[in-house]
Each structure stands twice: as C-alpha cells, then as structure tokens.
PDB file of C-alpha atoms in Angstrom:
ATOM      1  CA  MET A   1     181.248 103.482  37.722  1.00 87.00           C
ATOM      2  CA  ALA A   2     182.394 102.900  41.710  1.00 94.00           C
ATOM      3  CA  LYS A   3     182.384 105.757  44.106  1.00 96.00           C
ATOM      4  CA  ASP A   4     184.168 105.943  47.540  1.00 97.00           C
ATOM      5  CA  TYR A   5     181.920 106.694  50.467  1.00 98.00           C
ATOM      6  CA  PHE A   6     182.050 107.806  54.354  1.00 95.00           C
ATOM      7  CA  GLN A   7     179.638 105.023  56.194  1.00 96.00           C
ATOM      8  CA  ILE A   8     178.581 106.746  58.510  1.00 96.00           C
ATOM      9  CA  THR A   9     175.508 106.195  61.676  1.00 94.00           C
ATOM     10  CA  VAL A  10     173.451 108.679  63.029  1.00 93.00           C
ATOM     11  CA  ARG A  11     171.482 108.641  66.274  1.00 85.00           C
ATOM     12  CA  GLN A  12     172.892 105.203  67.121  1.00 71.00           C
ATOM     13  CA  SER A  13     170.749 103.503  64.365  1.00 77.00           C
ATOM     14  CA  LEU A  14     171.021 104.465  60.545  1.00 85.00           C
ATOM     15  CA  GLY A  15     173.187 103.709  58.714  1.00 93.00           C
ATOM     16  CA  LEU A  16     173.977 106.726  56.079  1.00 97.00           C
ATOM     17  CA  LEU A  17     176.910 106.584  52.911  1.00 98.00           C
ATOM     18  CA  ILE A  18     178.189 110.784  51.996  1.00 97.00           C
ATOM     19  CA  PRO A  19     180.005 110.582  48.799  1.00 96.00           C
ATOM     20  CA  ILE A  20     183.880 110.990  49.516  1.00 96.00           C
ATOM     21  CA  SER A  21     183.561 113.872  46.984  1.00 94.00           C
ATOM     22  CA  GLU A  22     181.481 116.045  48.887  1.00 95.00           C
ATOM     23  CA  THR A  23     183.721 115.752  52.167  1.00 95.00           C
ATOM     24  CA  VAL A  24     185.567 118.215  53.026  1.00 93.00           C
ATOM     25  CA  GLU A  25     187.193 116.685  56.587  1.00 95.00           C
ATOM     26  CA  VAL A  26     186.177 115.622  59.492  1.00 95.00           C
ATOM     27  CA  VAL A  27     186.467 117.269  62.564  1.00 96.00           C
ATOM     28  CA  THR A  28     185.527 117.084  66.510  1.00 96.00           C
ATOM     29  CA  CYS A  29     184.148 119.440  68.575  1.00 96.00           C
ATOM     30  CA  LEU A  30     182.551 120.143  72.000  1.00 96.00           C
ATOM     31  CA  ARG A  31     178.107 120.885  71.652  1.00 95.00           C
ATOM     32  CA  LYS A  32     179.356 123.957  74.004  1.00 95.00           C
ATOM     33  CA  GLU A  33     181.430 124.825  71.551  1.00 96.00           C
ATOM     34  CA  ILE A  34     178.673 125.419  68.945  1.00 96.00           C
ATOM     35  CA  CYS A  35     177.039 128.961  69.398  1.00 96.00           C
ATOM     36  CA  PRO A  36     173.362 128.878  68.616  1.00 93.00           C
ATOM     37  CA  ILE A  37     171.434 131.789  66.455  1.00 89.00           C
ATOM     38  CA  PRO A  38     167.769 132.813  68.021  1.00 89.00           C
ATOM     39  CA  GLY A  39     165.336 132.007  65.418  1.00 85.00           C
ATOM     40  CA  VAL A  40     167.017 129.499  63.443  1.00 84.00           C
ATOM     41  CA  VAL A  41     164.754 126.076  63.751  1.00 78.00           C
ATOM     42  CA  PRO A  42     166.230 122.869  63.386  1.00 82.00           C
ATOM     43  CA  PRO A  43     168.442 121.001  62.185  1.00 91.00           C
ATOM     44  CA  LEU A  44     169.840 124.635  62.707  1.00 92.00           C
ATOM     45  CA  ARG A  45     172.079 123.926  65.244  1.00 92.00           C
ATOM     46  CA  GLY A  46     174.491 127.028  65.241  1.00 94.00           C
ATOM     47  CA  VAL A  47     177.603 127.728  63.960  1.00 96.00           C
ATOM     48  CA  LEU A  48     181.088 127.187  64.881  1.00 97.00           C
ATOM     49  CA  ASN A  49     184.086 128.402  64.978  1.00 95.00           C
ATOM     50  CA  GLN A  50     186.168 126.654  62.079  1.00 92.00           C
ATOM     51  CA  ARG A  51     189.976 127.415  61.719  1.00 90.00           C
ATOM     52  CA  GLY A  52     189.116 131.778  61.635  1.00 92.00           C
ATOM     53  CA  ARG A  53     185.388 131.505  59.628  1.00 91.00           C
ATOM     54  CA  LEU A  54     181.645 130.229  60.774  1.00 93.00           C
ATOM     55  CA  LEU A  55     180.585 127.276  59.530  1.00 95.00           C
ATOM     56  CA  TRP A  56     176.934 126.101  59.575  1.00 94.00           C
ATOM     57  CA  ILE A  57     175.723 123.281  62.107  1.00 96.00           C
ATOM     58  CA  PHE A  58     172.895 121.320  61.724  1.00 95.00           C
ATOM     59  CA  GLY A  59     171.871 117.669  62.765  1.00 93.00           C
ATOM     60  CA  LEU A  60     171.662 115.065  60.006  1.00 93.00           C
ATOM     61  CA  GLY A  61     169.206 113.230  62.584  1.00 91.00           C
ATOM     62  CA  ASP A  62     167.082 115.852  62.711  1.00 90.00           C
ATOM     63  CA  ALA A  63     167.259 116.984  58.765  1.00 91.00           C
ATOM     64  CA  LEU A  64     166.064 113.069  58.449  1.00 91.00           C
ATOM     65  CA  ASN A  65     162.903 113.533  61.096  1.00 88.00           C
ATOM     66  CA  LEU A  66     164.677 110.868  62.707  1.00 86.00           C
ATOM     67  CA  PRO A  67     163.293 110.074  66.389  1.00 84.00           C
ATOM     68  CA  GLN A  68     165.767 111.619  69.774  1.00 80.00           C
ATOM     69  CA  THR A  69     167.545 109.552  71.187  1.00 74.00           C
ATOM     70  CA  THR A  70     166.706 109.392  75.174  1.00 69.00           C
ATOM     71  CA  LYS A  71     170.499 109.953  75.870  1.00 74.00           C
ATOM     72  CA  ARG A  72     170.856 113.529  78.045  1.00 79.00           C
ATOM     73  CA  ARG A  73     172.834 116.608  75.532  1.00 81.00           C
ATOM     74  CA  ARG A  74     175.316 117.842  77.734  1.00 86.00           C
ATOM     75  CA  ALA A  75     177.808 120.921  76.958  1.00 82.00           C
ATOM     76  CA  GLN A  76     181.093 118.945  77.116  1.00 88.00           C
ATOM     77  CA  ASP A  77     179.858 116.549  74.997  1.00 91.00           C
ATOM     78  CA  GLN A  78     182.284 115.572  71.842  1.00 94.00           C
ATOM     79  CA  LEU A  79     180.171 115.465  68.778  1.00 95.00           C
ATOM     80  CA  THR A  80     181.365 114.002  65.187  1.00 95.00           C
ATOM     81  CA  VAL A  81     181.132 116.751  62.882  1.00 97.00           C
ATOM     82  CA  VAL A  82     181.661 115.627  58.339  1.00 97.00           C
ATOM     83  CA  ILE A  83     182.099 119.077  56.895  1.00 97.00           C
ATOM     84  CA  LEU A  84     180.133 118.967  53.442  1.00 96.00           C
ATOM     85  CA  SER A  85     180.666 120.959  50.264  1.00 93.00           C
ATOM     86  CA  SER A  86     178.213 122.077  48.403  1.00 89.00           C
ATOM     87  CA  GLN A  87     179.758 121.076  44.827  1.00 81.00           C
ATOM     88  CA  THR A  88     178.845 124.244  43.654  1.00 81.00           C
ATOM     89  CA  GLU A  89     180.402 127.938  42.128  1.00 75.00           C
ATOM     90  CA  ALA A  90     179.457 129.162  45.390  1.00 78.00           C
ATOM     91  CA  ASN A  91     181.124 126.139  47.800  1.00 81.00           C
ATOM     92  CA  ILE A  92     179.351 126.728  50.336  1.00 88.00           C
ATOM     93  CA  ARG A  93     179.921 124.771  53.530  1.00 92.00           C
ATOM     94  CA  LEU A  94     178.159 122.669  56.234  1.00 94.00           C
ATOM     95  CA  GLY A  95     178.757 120.668  59.262  1.00 97.00           C
ATOM     96  CA  ALA A  96     176.786 117.829  59.372  1.00 97.00           C
ATOM     97  CA  VAL A  97     177.094 116.363  63.359  1.00 95.00           C
ATOM     98  CA  VAL A  98     177.096 111.965  63.218  1.00 95.00           C
ATOM     99  CA  SER A  99     177.163 109.483  65.364  1.00 92.00           C
ATOM    100  CA  SER A 100     179.940 107.772  64.250  1.00 93.00           C
ATOM    101  CA  LEU A 101     181.975 107.383  61.516  1.00 94.00           C
ATOM    102  CA  GLN A 102     182.593 103.664  59.839  1.00 93.00           C
ATOM    103  CA  GLY A 103     185.226 104.367  57.380  1.00 94.00           C
ATOM    104  CA  ILE A 104     184.874 104.863  53.643  1.00 96.00           C
ATOM    105  CA  ILE A 105     183.804 102.183  51.546  1.00 97.00           C
ATOM    106  CA  THR A 106     183.665 101.825  47.473  1.00 97.00           C
ATOM    107  CA  LEU A 107     180.366 100.591  45.183  1.00 97.00           C
ATOM    108  CA  SER A 108     179.064 100.973  41.910  1.00 96.00           C
ATOM    109  CA  GLU A 109     175.879 103.220  41.135  1.00 93.00           C
ATOM    110  CA  ALA A 110     174.534 100.067  40.333  1.00 95.00           C
ATOM    111  CA  ALA A 111     174.675  98.681  44.140  1.00 96.00           C
ATOM    112  CA  PHE A 112     171.310 101.162  44.787  1.00 97.00           C
ATOM    113  CA  GLY A 113     167.831 100.507  45.009  1.00 97.00           C
ATOM    114  CA  GLU A 114     164.955 102.583  45.581  1.00 96.00           C
ATOM    115  CA  VAL A 115     164.416 104.158  48.865  1.00 95.00           C
ATOM    116  CA  PRO A 116     161.429 102.201  50.199  1.00 92.00           C
ATOM    117  CA  SER A 117     158.400 104.272  50.014  1.00 92.00           C
ATOM    118  CA  GLN A 118     157.320 103.100  54.129  1.00 91.00           C
ATOM    119  CA  PHE A 119     160.710 105.687  54.831  1.00 88.00           C
ATOM    120  CA  ARG A 120     159.721 109.026  56.674  1.00 87.00           C
ATOM    121  CA  PRO A 121     158.567 112.065  53.820  1.00 90.00           C
ATOM    122  CA  GLN A 122     161.388 114.184  55.132  1.00 86.00           C
ATOM    123  CA  ALA A 123     164.099 111.056  55.196  1.00 89.00           C
ATOM    124  CA  ARG A 124     162.739 110.283  52.021  1.00 93.00           C
ATOM    125  CA  ARG A 125     163.473 113.898  50.809  1.00 93.00           C
ATOM    126  CA  PHE A 126     167.160 113.382  51.277  1.00 95.00           C
ATOM    127  CA  LEU A 127     168.472 110.165  50.261  1.00 96.00           C
ATOM    128  CA  THR A 128     168.973 109.383  47.033  1.00 95.00           C
ATOM    129  CA  GLY A 129     169.244 105.301  47.113  1.00 96.00           C
ATOM    130  CA  ILE A 130     169.884 102.676  49.473  1.00 97.00           C
ATOM    131  CA  THR A 131     171.861  99.261  49.623  1.00 97.00           C
ATOM    132  CA  THR A 132     172.869  96.623  51.961  1.00 95.00           C
ATOM    133  CA  VAL A 133     176.346  96.904  53.532  1.00 94.00           C
ATOM    134  CA  ASN A 134     177.289  94.228  55.656  1.00 91.00           C
ATOM    135  CA  GLU A 135     173.892  93.154  56.217  1.00 92.00           C
ATOM    136  CA  ARG A 136     172.491  96.074  56.930  1.00 92.00           C
ATOM    137  CA  LYS A 137     170.287  98.273  55.242  1.00 92.00           C
ATOM    138  CA  THR A 138     172.263 101.880  54.515  1.00 96.00           C
ATOM    139  CA  ALA A 139     171.035 105.223  52.473  1.00 96.00           C
ATOM    140  CA  LEU A 140     172.865 107.071  50.268  1.00 97.00           C
ATOM    141  CA  VAL A 141     172.322 110.957  50.952  1.00 97.00           C
ATOM    142  CA  ASP A 142     171.449 113.264  49.042  1.00 96.00           C
ATOM    143  CA  THR A 143     173.608 116.610  49.617  1.00 94.00           C
ATOM    144  CA  ALA A 144     172.166 119.074  47.020  1.00 93.00           C
ATOM    145  CA  SER A 145     169.257 118.195  48.572  1.00 94.00           C
ATOM    146  CA  ILE A 146     169.969 119.145  52.044  1.00 93.00           C
ATOM    147  CA  PHE A 147     171.766 122.056  51.230  1.00 92.00           C
ATOM    148  CA  GLN A 148     168.854 123.701  48.885  1.00 90.00           C
ATOM    149  CA  TYR A 149     166.501 122.924  51.700  1.00 89.00           C
ATOM    150  CA  LEU A 150     168.596 124.362  54.775  1.00 85.00           C
ATOM    151  CA  GLN A 151     168.705 128.108  52.020  1.00 82.00           C
ATOM    152  CA  GLN A 152     165.240 128.135  51.498  1.00 81.00           C
ATOM    153  CA  THR A 153     165.169 127.826  55.686  1.00 72.00           C
ATOM    154  CA  ILE A 154     167.421 130.179  56.640  1.00 66.00           C
ATOM    155  CA  LEU A 155     166.310 132.700  53.791  1.00 53.00           C
ATOM    156  CA  SER A 156     162.488 132.011  54.756  1.00 56.00           C
ATOM    157  CA  VAL A 157     163.403 133.160  58.531  1.00 51.00           C
TER     158      VAL A 157
END
C-alpha cells in the first residue's frame, strides 16, 4: 500500500521522510519567538505561541544526535517547523525544526529496508526504515518513538 510522506532535510545533510498522516501543518517562525524553558534538556528548545496555544518545539537534528552545523545561530533566523500529531486520543502536538522541505512523495511500504547498524544508536531509535529517493539515502522517521522519548524526558526533569 502506498503512503504520502513529507520529504525533508535536517542539518543540511540527512534526508528524512515523515508520514503526511502524522503531520498537522508546516509553519515558519523566528528563532527569537521560541521561549526557552529553564531546566529542559535537549532536544527540546522551548515553546512557541501558535494561535494562542503553546507548542513544544524540538530540534529533529538534536533528537537524531547529528553533529551541529558551524552556522552561527541568530535571533532573527527564520525556522521551518513541521507540526507533528501523536495520533493518540490525547492528540499531543510537537513542532520539529527542520532545515528544509523538499516536497511530498508517495512510496509503498515495500520500498523501505532496515536502518543500517552503522547509524548512530540515538538516530536508529527514531528511524524505522531507509530507502533511496533521487539517488540519495533517505530515512523514515518514527514519530511515535519521538513522542514517547520526549514525554519521558519531560517527565523525568
């Protein structure tokens, strides 16, 4: 069965896919609009006021334990945020900061293979498969694992 995915890039290097069914929308914001919360551990960056509701923002590159880019972060930087939905009764929402959106792609579940063992353990925790898109290795994000991990992280602080 074929599914639709957002094709994104994180930290200018890693191609990822997020199921469209698990996304709510894509928004942009300025880095300075994210209010940091003291004592919160990475990958959580803080909260964003999104139409009167607080939305937790996290760095997807941080969650995957990718090396930081050398680019200097400035308050006026514009960020692309993909809002994810937990797909549970609680319908929790999180905003994932990504480098860029590549578009929407349709793939069958058979197109995905196992995530190679040489991937970092932290990244393997949040990826469920890997495929090739436009001659580039692209991994499938397991949003349920991200929600579970972040909930445990928040509750353990």
